[in-house]
Amino acid sequence: MAPRTRTQRPIEVIHMYFDRIHVGLAIGIGRHVVGGPVGSAPFVDEQDRRFVVQYNFIASTLEALQKSKQEISKQNDELRYLATRDPLTACLNRRLFFEMFDEQFNHAKANALPLCAIMVDIDYFKAINDGYGHSMGDEVLREVGNLLNAATRADDVVCRYGGGEFSLLMPAVTALLSALSYRDNQTGQHSTRVSNYAALLAQRVLSPRDVYVVEMAALLHDIGKIGVPDAILLKPGPLTKDEWVQMERHDRIGIEIISKSFKHPGLTDIVKHHHARYDGTNGSENEPVGSEIPVGARILTIVDAFDAMVSDRPYRKGMPVADAVSELRRCAGSQFDPELVEHFIDVIANLGSVLPENQGETISNDLVLNIGEQVERLVDAADAGDSTTFAAIAERLRMTAEKSNVPSLASAASRAIEVVSEEVQLEQLIEQSFELLAVCRSMRSNLASTEEELVDSRMT
């Protein structure tokens, strides 16, 4: 290392020594304190000692500034959280609720989707305050807020509207599935699993937009059970012949609900034809056959049957996966599309590597909703082949994931950004969209499972 000359300015010396000096522990050499890595040559003249003192002062100042910046950022995050929450119940406050209502209302209007709004008013709340004191009234509000947050799902919005009033926003799919899950939690869990299977199979053969439609159809395929009497819906043993007749009415009820609620012919057709046999046997004259059956319906038929076979019921144990796979192959060509059966068997074989590992990540309802909206826009960009918009949304997702400590999503978003930075093809955009959708799907499933456990614990 060349010694410093008298004419060199301090900033030039900094550049000269930069590759040997590191911000870190200061080490003592004789009476002098210098900064540097182990093995670096000591400074011995007076000017070098002054330089090292200046350097260490600058380094410690920069370190202090960095810590201050991190603390300010943390405090700003806390302030943003407090600015959007009711301090008593931890529900969203009224100001943010109106902002989210405008967003969801405009989205529902643009896509011809229903948006459910619920007002909750605690009866005789004033009497509670007058008779037992405001501290007891506050405790009632906190408990009601906890119950509402526990009973709602990832896409729902819960706000304290004012006084003893709460307000909820429930997008159509969530509202319908929540209503069914409330009556029959087992069916709600089945619908969620079938939706995940359907999405994994659909992405083998469909575009991201069509995968999303199949996923929604799978979530809603049993929604007609909401019109089945509890005595039949919740019966722990096998159904009688007459009870099966009533249960089978749920398909017609479900089709009517979906048709009127969503006004999406493709979505309705998937649910309408998901019981159609591939070979056309046992169907009506107007029932489609083979490749005429919508591909989404053929997918739903397979995954619905698989989950029914492997799931435990009150009156029987679930079938081993290997036996269920054998049954799918046995019925391929008659009940099921044989090509899709093989695709699904491959999905099952690779299920561990397909589903991202994000167990243990703490994810809030609001975060899942925010991420879901961003991924939906990203899917639209991938479908359109718009790599510029895709990259911008992927970067925003990465920042959101890192800030919220969701490593699985941050990694997936980073990989998407790397792909876009190269000579990107439409197929690559779609592949990255599928990966991000898989992460979101896993997040949603984990959150839904946690919420269902919480609801069950509160009801026991």
Coordinates of C-alpha atoms in Angstrom, one line a residue:
M1 CA 0.0 0.0 0.0
A2 CA 1.5 3.4 -1.0
P3 CA 2.1 5.9 1.8
R4 CA 0.1 9.1 1.7
T5 CA 1.8 12.2 0.2
R6 CA 1.6 15.6 1.8
T7 CA -0.4 17.0 -1.2
Q8 CA -3.2 14.4 -1.0
R9 CA -6.5 15.5 0.4
P10 CA -8.3 13.3 3.0
I11 CA -11.0 12.2 0.5
E12 CA -8.3 10.9 -1.8
V13 CA -6.8 8.9 1.0
I14 CA -10.2 7.4 1.8
H15 CA -10.4 6.2 -1.8
M16 CA -6.8 4.9 -1.7
Y17 CA -7.4 2.9 1.5
F18 CA -11.0 1.9 0.8
D19 CA -10.3 -1.7 -0.1
R20 CA -8.3 -2.3 3.1
I21 CA -10.4 -0.4 5.7
H22 CA -13.8 -1.9 6.8
V23 CA -16.4 -0.5 9.1
G24 CA -16.2 -2.8 12.1
L25 CA -14.3 -3.3 15.3
A26 CA -11.5 -0.9 16.1
I27 CA -8.2 -2.7 17.1
G28 CA -5.5 -1.2 19.3
I29 CA -1.9 -1.1 18.1
G30 CA 0.4 0.3 20.8
R31 CA -1.0 3.6 22.0
H32 CA -3.0 4.1 18.7
V33 CA -6.5 2.9 17.7
V34 CA -7.0 2.0 14.0
G35 CA -9.8 0.5 12.1
G36 CA -9.2 -2.4 9.7
P37 CA -9.4 -6.1 9.0
V38 CA -7.1 -8.6 10.6
G39 CA -3.8 -8.7 8.8
S40 CA -3.9 -5.1 7.5
A41 CA -0.8 -3.1 7.9
P42 CA -0.8 -0.6 10.8
F43 CA -0.6 3.1 10.3
V44 CA 2.4 4.6 12.2
D45 CA 2.8 8.3 11.3
E46 CA 0.8 11.1 12.9
Q47 CA -1.1 12.0 9.8
D48 CA -2.2 8.4 9.3
R49 CA -3.4 8.3 13.0
R50 CA -5.4 11.4 12.5
F51 CA -6.9 10.0 9.3
V52 CA -7.9 6.8 11.1
V53 CA -9.5 8.8 13.9
Q54 CA -11.5 10.7 11.3
Y55 CA -12.4 7.6 9.5
N56 CA -13.7 5.8 12.7
F57 CA -15.7 8.9 13.6
I58 CA -17.3 9.0 10.1
A59 CA -18.0 5.2 10.3
S60 CA -19.6 5.4 13.7
T61 CA -21.7 8.4 12.6
L62 CA -22.9 6.5 9.6
E63 CA -23.8 3.5 11.7
A64 CA -25.7 5.7 14.1
L65 CA -27.6 7.3 11.2
Q66 CA -28.4 3.9 9.8
K67 CA -29.9 2.8 13.1
S68 CA -31.8 6.0 13.4
K69 CA -33.2 5.5 9.9
Q70 CA -34.3 1.9 10.8
E71 CA -36.0 3.2 14.0
I72 CA -37.8 6.0 12.1
S73 CA -39.0 3.5 9.5
K74 CA -40.2 1.1 12.2
Q75 CA -42.0 4.0 14.0
N76 CA -43.5 5.1 10.7
D77 CA -44.9 1.6 10.1
E78 CA -46.4 1.6 13.6
L79 CA -47.9 5.0 12.9
R80 CA -49.4 3.8 9.6
Y81 CA -50.9 0.8 11.4
L82 CA -52.3 3.0 14.2
A83 CA -53.7 5.5 11.7
T84 CA -55.8 2.7 10.1
R85 CA -57.0 0.8 13.2
D86 CA -59.5 1.4 15.9
P87 CA -57.4 1.4 19.0
L88 CA -59.9 -0.5 21.1
T89 CA -60.9 -3.4 18.8
A90 CA -58.0 -3.6 16.4
C91 CA -60.5 -3.5 13.5
L92 CA -60.1 -1.1 10.6
N93 CA -61.2 2.4 11.4
R94 CA -64.0 4.2 9.6
R95 CA -61.7 6.3 7.3
L96 CA -59.9 3.3 5.8
F97 CA -63.1 1.4 5.6
F98 CA -64.6 4.0 3.2
E99 CA -61.4 4.0 1.1
M100 CA -61.6 0.2 0.8
F101 CA -65.3 0.3 0.2
D102 CA -64.8 2.6 -2.8
E103 CA -62.1 0.3 -4.2
Q104 CA -64.1 -2.9 -3.8
F105 CA -67.3 -1.3 -5.0
N106 CA -65.6 0.0 -8.2
H107 CA -64.0 -3.4 -8.7
A108 CA -67.3 -5.2 -8.2
K109 CA -69.1 -2.8 -10.5
A110 CA -66.5 -3.0 -13.3
N111 CA -66.6 -6.9 -13.2
A112 CA -70.4 -7.2 -12.7
L113 CA -69.8 -9.0 -9.3
P114 CA -71.9 -8.6 -6.2
L115 CA -70.4 -7.1 -3.0
C116 CA -71.9 -8.0 0.3
A117 CA -72.0 -5.4 3.1
I118 CA -73.1 -6.2 6.6
M119 CA -73.9 -3.8 9.4
V120 CA -73.6 -5.2 13.0
D121 CA -75.2 -3.2 15.8
I122 CA -74.9 -4.3 19.5
D123 CA -78.4 -4.2 21.0
Y124 CA -78.8 -2.3 24.2
F125 CA -75.2 -1.2 24.2
K126 CA -76.0 2.1 26.0
A127 CA -77.7 0.1 28.8
I128 CA -74.4 -1.9 29.2
N129 CA -72.4 1.3 29.6
D130 CA -75.0 2.8 32.0
G131 CA -75.5 -0.3 34.1
Y132 CA -72.0 -1.8 34.2
G133 CA -69.7 1.1 33.4
H134 CA -67.7 2.1 30.3
S135 CA -64.9 -0.4 31.1
M136 CA -67.4 -3.2 30.7
G137 CA -68.7 -1.7 27.5
D138 CA -65.1 -1.5 26.1
E139 CA -64.7 -5.2 27.0
V140 CA -67.8 -6.0 25.1
L141 CA -66.6 -4.1 22.0
R142 CA -63.2 -5.8 22.1
E143 CA -64.8 -9.3 22.3
V144 CA -67.2 -8.5 19.5
G145 CA -64.3 -7.3 17.4
N146 CA -62.4 -10.5 18.1
L147 CA -65.3 -12.6 17.2
L148 CA -65.9 -10.8 13.9
N149 CA -62.2 -11.0 12.9
A150 CA -62.1 -14.7 13.8
A151 CA -65.3 -15.5 11.9
T152 CA -64.4 -13.7 8.7
R153 CA -61.9 -14.8 6.0
A154 CA -58.9 -13.5 4.2
D155 CA -60.7 -11.3 1.7
D156 CA -63.2 -9.8 4.1
V157 CA -63.0 -6.3 5.6
V158 CA -64.0 -5.7 9.3
C159 CA -64.3 -2.2 10.6
R160 CA -65.6 -0.5 13.7
Y161 CA -68.1 1.9 12.2
G162 CA -68.7 3.9 15.4
G163 CA -70.1 3.4 18.9
G164 CA -71.5 -0.1 19.2
E165 CA -71.6 -0.5 15.4
F166 CA -69.4 -2.6 13.1
S167 CA -69.4 -3.0 9.3
L168 CA -68.2 -5.8 7.1
L169 CA -67.4 -6.1 3.4
M170 CA -67.4 -9.5 1.9
P171 CA -66.6 -10.1 -1.8
A172 CA -69.0 -12.5 -3.4
V173 CA -67.0 -15.7 -3.4
T174 CA -65.9 -15.3 0.2
A175 CA -69.3 -14.3 1.4
L176 CA -71.0 -17.4 -0.2
L177 CA -68.3 -19.8 1.0
S178 CA -68.3 -18.3 4.5
A179 CA -72.0 -18.8 4.7
L180 CA -71.6 -22.5 3.7
S181 CA -68.7 -23.0 6.0
Y182 CA -70.7 -21.7 8.9
R183 CA -73.4 -24.3 8.3
D184 CA -71.0 -27.2 7.4
N185 CA -67.3 -26.6 8.2
Q186 CA -66.3 -29.9 6.6
T187 CA -67.8 -28.9 3.2
G188 CA -66.1 -25.5 3.4
Q189 CA -62.7 -27.2 4.0
H190 CA -63.4 -29.7 1.1
S191 CA -64.1 -26.7 -1.2
T192 CA -60.9 -25.1 -0.3
R193 CA -58.8 -28.2 -0.9
V194 CA -60.6 -28.9 -4.2
S195 CA -59.9 -25.3 -5.3
N196 CA -56.2 -25.8 -4.6
Y197 CA -56.1 -29.1 -6.5
A198 CA -58.0 -27.6 -9.4
A199 CA -55.7 -24.7 -9.7
L200 CA -52.6 -26.9 -9.7
L201 CA -54.0 -29.1 -12.5
A202 CA -55.5 -26.2 -14.5
Q203 CA -52.2 -24.4 -14.8
R204 CA -50.8 -27.4 -16.7
V205 CA -53.2 -26.7 -19.6
L206 CA -54.8 -23.2 -19.2
S207 CA -53.8 -19.6 -19.1
P208 CA -53.6 -17.8 -15.8
R209 CA -56.9 -16.0 -16.3
D210 CA -58.7 -19.3 -17.0
V211 CA -56.9 -20.9 -14.1
Y212 CA -58.4 -18.3 -11.9
V213 CA -62.0 -19.0 -13.2
V214 CA -61.5 -22.7 -12.6
E215 CA -60.2 -22.0 -9.0
M216 CA -63.3 -19.9 -8.3
A217 CA -65.6 -22.6 -9.7
A218 CA -64.0 -25.2 -7.5
L219 CA -64.5 -23.0 -4.4
L220 CA -68.2 -22.6 -5.3
H221 CA -69.0 -26.1 -6.7
D222 CA -70.9 -27.2 -3.5
I223 CA -72.5 -23.8 -2.7
G224 CA -75.9 -25.2 -3.4
K225 CA -75.7 -27.2 -0.2
I226 CA -76.5 -24.0 1.6
G227 CA -80.1 -24.8 0.6
V228 CA -80.1 -28.4 2.0
P229 CA -81.8 -28.9 5.4
D230 CA -79.4 -29.2 8.3
A231 CA -80.8 -32.7 9.2
I232 CA -79.4 -34.0 5.9
L233 CA -76.4 -31.7 5.4
L234 CA -75.0 -32.5 8.9
K235 CA -76.0 -36.1 9.2
P236 CA -73.1 -38.2 10.5
G237 CA -74.0 -41.4 8.8
P238 CA -74.8 -42.5 5.2
L239 CA -77.9 -40.9 3.6
T240 CA -81.1 -42.7 2.7
K241 CA -82.4 -42.8 -0.9
D242 CA -84.9 -40.0 -0.2
E243 CA -82.2 -38.0 1.5
W244 CA -79.9 -38.4 -1.5
V245 CA -82.7 -37.0 -3.7
Q246 CA -82.9 -33.9 -1.6
M247 CA -79.1 -33.6 -1.5
E248 CA -78.8 -33.8 -5.2
R249 CA -81.0 -30.8 -5.5
H250 CA -78.0 -28.7 -4.3
D251 CA -76.5 -28.8 -7.9
R252 CA -79.5 -26.9 -9.3
I253 CA -79.6 -24.5 -6.4
G254 CA -75.8 -23.8 -6.7
I255 CA -76.1 -23.1 -10.5
E256 CA -78.9 -20.6 -9.8
I257 CA -76.9 -18.9 -7.1
I258 CA -73.7 -18.7 -9.2
S259 CA -75.5 -17.6 -12.4
K260 CA -77.4 -14.8 -10.7
S261 CA -74.5 -13.7 -8.5
F262 CA -71.6 -13.6 -11.0
K263 CA -73.2 -13.4 -14.5
H264 CA -70.1 -15.3 -15.8
P265 CA -71.2 -18.0 -18.3
G266 CA -67.9 -19.8 -18.2
L267 CA -67.9 -20.0 -14.4
T268 CA -71.5 -21.3 -14.4
D269 CA -70.8 -23.9 -17.1
I270 CA -67.9 -25.4 -15.2
V271 CA -70.1 -26.0 -12.1
K272 CA -73.1 -27.0 -14.2
H273 CA -71.2 -29.8 -16.1
H274 CA -68.7 -31.0 -13.5
H275 CA -70.8 -34.2 -12.9
A276 CA -70.9 -35.0 -16.6
R277 CA -69.2 -38.4 -17.4
Y278 CA -66.5 -38.3 -20.1
D279 CA -68.1 -41.2 -22.1
G280 CA -71.6 -39.6 -21.9
T281 CA -73.3 -42.5 -20.0
N282 CA -75.9 -41.7 -17.4
G283 CA -76.3 -38.2 -18.9
S284 CA -79.2 -36.4 -20.6
E285 CA -79.4 -35.9 -24.4
N286 CA -78.2 -32.3 -24.0
E287 CA -75.3 -33.1 -21.8
P288 CA -71.9 -32.5 -23.5
V289 CA -69.6 -35.5 -24.0
G290 CA -65.8 -36.0 -24.1
S291 CA -64.0 -32.9 -25.3
E292 CA -67.3 -31.0 -25.6
I293 CA -67.4 -30.8 -21.8
P294 CA -65.7 -27.6 -20.7
V295 CA -62.1 -28.3 -19.7
G296 CA -62.7 -26.6 -16.3
A297 CA -65.6 -29.0 -15.6
R298 CA -63.4 -32.0 -16.5
I299 CA -60.7 -30.8 -14.2
L300 CA -63.2 -30.2 -11.4
T301 CA -64.7 -33.7 -11.8
I302 CA -61.3 -35.3 -11.2
V303 CA -60.1 -33.3 -8.3
D304 CA -63.6 -33.4 -6.6
A305 CA -63.6 -37.2 -6.8
F306 CA -60.0 -37.5 -5.6
D307 CA -60.6 -35.3 -2.5
A308 CA -63.8 -37.2 -1.7
M309 CA -62.0 -40.5 -1.9
V310 CA -59.0 -39.5 0.3
S311 CA -60.9 -37.5 3.0
D312 CA -62.2 -38.9 6.2
R313 CA -66.0 -38.9 6.7
P314 CA -67.9 -39.5 10.0
Y315 CA -69.0 -42.9 8.7
R316 CA -65.7 -44.1 7.0
K317 CA -62.0 -43.5 6.8
G318 CA -60.4 -41.9 3.8
M319 CA -58.9 -44.0 1.1
P320 CA -55.0 -44.2 0.8
V321 CA -53.7 -41.9 -2.0
A322 CA -52.3 -44.8 -3.9
D323 CA -55.7 -46.5 -4.0
A324 CA -57.4 -43.2 -5.1
V325 CA -54.9 -42.9 -7.9
S326 CA -55.6 -46.4 -9.0
E327 CA -59.4 -45.6 -9.0
L328 CA -58.8 -42.5 -11.1
R329 CA -56.9 -44.6 -13.7
R330 CA -59.5 -47.3 -13.6
C331 CA -62.2 -44.7 -14.5
A332 CA -60.2 -42.8 -17.0
G333 CA -62.0 -42.7 -20.4
S334 CA -65.3 -43.5 -18.8
Q335 CA -65.9 -41.1 -16.0
F336 CA -62.8 -38.9 -16.4
D337 CA -60.7 -37.3 -19.1
P338 CA -57.8 -39.8 -19.4
E339 CA -55.2 -37.1 -20.4
L340 CA -56.2 -34.9 -17.5
V341 CA -56.1 -37.9 -15.1
E342 CA -52.4 -38.4 -16.0
H343 CA -51.7 -34.7 -15.5
F344 CA -53.3 -34.8 -12.1
I345 CA -51.5 -37.9 -11.0
D346 CA -48.3 -36.1 -11.9
V347 CA -49.4 -33.2 -9.8
I348 CA -50.1 -35.4 -6.8
A349 CA -46.7 -37.1 -7.2
N350 CA -45.0 -33.7 -7.1
L351 CA -47.3 -32.0 -4.7
G352 CA -44.5 -31.4 -2.1
S353 CA -42.4 -29.4 -4.5
V354 CA -45.4 -27.6 -6.0
L355 CA -46.7 -26.1 -2.8
P356 CA -44.4 -23.4 -1.4
E357 CA -43.0 -23.8 2.1
N358 CA -44.3 -20.8 4.1
Q359 CA -45.5 -22.5 7.2
G360 CA -44.8 -20.4 10.2
E361 CA -45.1 -17.1 8.4
T362 CA -47.5 -14.8 10.2
I363 CA -49.9 -13.2 7.6
S364 CA -52.8 -10.9 8.3
N365 CA -56.1 -10.7 6.5
D366 CA -55.3 -7.3 5.2
L367 CA -51.9 -8.4 3.8
V368 CA -53.4 -11.4 2.0
L369 CA -56.1 -9.1 0.5
N370 CA -53.4 -6.6 -0.6
I371 CA -51.2 -9.3 -2.1
G372 CA -54.1 -11.0 -3.8
E373 CA -55.1 -7.8 -5.6
Q374 CA -51.5 -7.2 -6.8
V375 CA -51.2 -10.8 -8.1
E376 CA -54.5 -10.4 -9.9
R377 CA -53.1 -7.4 -11.7
L378 CA -49.9 -9.3 -12.4
V379 CA -51.8 -12.2 -14.0
D380 CA -53.6 -9.7 -16.3
A381 CA -50.2 -8.3 -17.3
A382 CA -48.9 -11.8 -18.0
D383 CA -51.9 -12.7 -20.1
A384 CA -51.4 -9.5 -22.1
G385 CA -47.7 -10.1 -22.5
D386 CA -47.0 -6.7 -20.9
S387 CA -43.5 -7.3 -19.4
T388 CA -43.1 -3.7 -18.3
T389 CA -46.2 -3.7 -16.1
F390 CA -45.4 -7.3 -15.0
A391 CA -42.0 -6.2 -13.7
A392 CA -43.4 -3.1 -11.9
I393 CA -46.0 -5.2 -10.1
A394 CA -43.5 -7.9 -9.3
E395 CA -41.2 -5.4 -7.8
R396 CA -44.0 -4.0 -5.7
L397 CA -44.9 -7.5 -4.5
R398 CA -41.2 -8.1 -3.5
M399 CA -41.1 -4.9 -1.5
T400 CA -44.4 -5.8 0.2
A401 CA -43.2 -9.3 1.0
E402 CA -39.9 -8.1 2.4
K403 CA -41.5 -5.4 4.5
S404 CA -44.0 -7.9 5.9
N405 CA -41.5 -10.7 6.4
V406 CA -43.0 -13.2 3.9
P407 CA -39.8 -14.9 2.5
S408 CA -41.6 -17.4 0.2
L409 CA -43.4 -14.5 -1.6
A410 CA -40.3 -12.3 -1.7
S411 CA -38.3 -15.2 -3.3
A412 CA -41.0 -15.9 -5.9
A413 CA -41.3 -12.2 -6.8
S414 CA -37.5 -11.8 -7.1
R415 CA -37.4 -14.8 -9.5
A416 CA -40.1 -13.1 -11.5
I417 CA -38.1 -9.9 -11.7
E418 CA -35.0 -11.8 -12.8
V419 CA -36.9 -13.4 -15.6
V420 CA -38.3 -10.1 -16.9
S421 CA -34.8 -8.6 -16.9
E422 CA -33.8 -11.1 -19.6
E423 CA -35.2 -11.7 -23.1
V424 CA -38.6 -12.6 -21.7
Q425 CA -41.2 -14.7 -23.5
L426 CA -44.9 -14.9 -22.8
E427 CA -44.5 -18.5 -21.6
Q428 CA -42.0 -17.3 -19.0
L429 CA -44.3 -14.6 -17.7
I430 CA -47.1 -17.1 -17.4
E431 CA -44.8 -19.6 -15.5
Q432 CA -43.8 -16.9 -13.0
S433 CA -47.5 -15.9 -12.6
F434 CA -48.3 -19.5 -11.7
E435 CA -45.5 -19.6 -9.1
L436 CA -46.8 -16.4 -7.5
L437 CA -50.3 -17.7 -7.6
A438 CA -49.2 -20.9 -5.8
V439 CA -47.6 -18.9 -3.0
C440 CA -50.8 -16.8 -2.6
R441 CA -52.9 -20.0 -2.6
S442 CA -50.7 -21.5 0.1
M443 CA -50.9 -18.3 2.2
R444 CA -54.7 -18.3 1.8
S445 CA -55.0 -22.0 2.8
N446 CA -52.8 -21.5 5.9
L447 CA -54.7 -18.4 7.0
A448 CA -58.1 -20.1 6.4
S449 CA -56.9 -23.1 8.4
T450 CA -55.8 -20.9 11.3
E451 CA -59.0 -19.0 11.3
E452 CA -61.1 -22.1 11.2
E453 CA -59.2 -23.5 14.2
L454 CA -59.7 -20.2 16.0
V455 CA -63.5 -20.2 15.3
D456 CA -63.7 -23.8 16.4
S457 CA -61.9 -23.1 19.7
R458 CA -64.2 -20.1 20.4
M459 CA -67.3 -22.3 19.8
T460 CA -66.2 -25.0 22.2

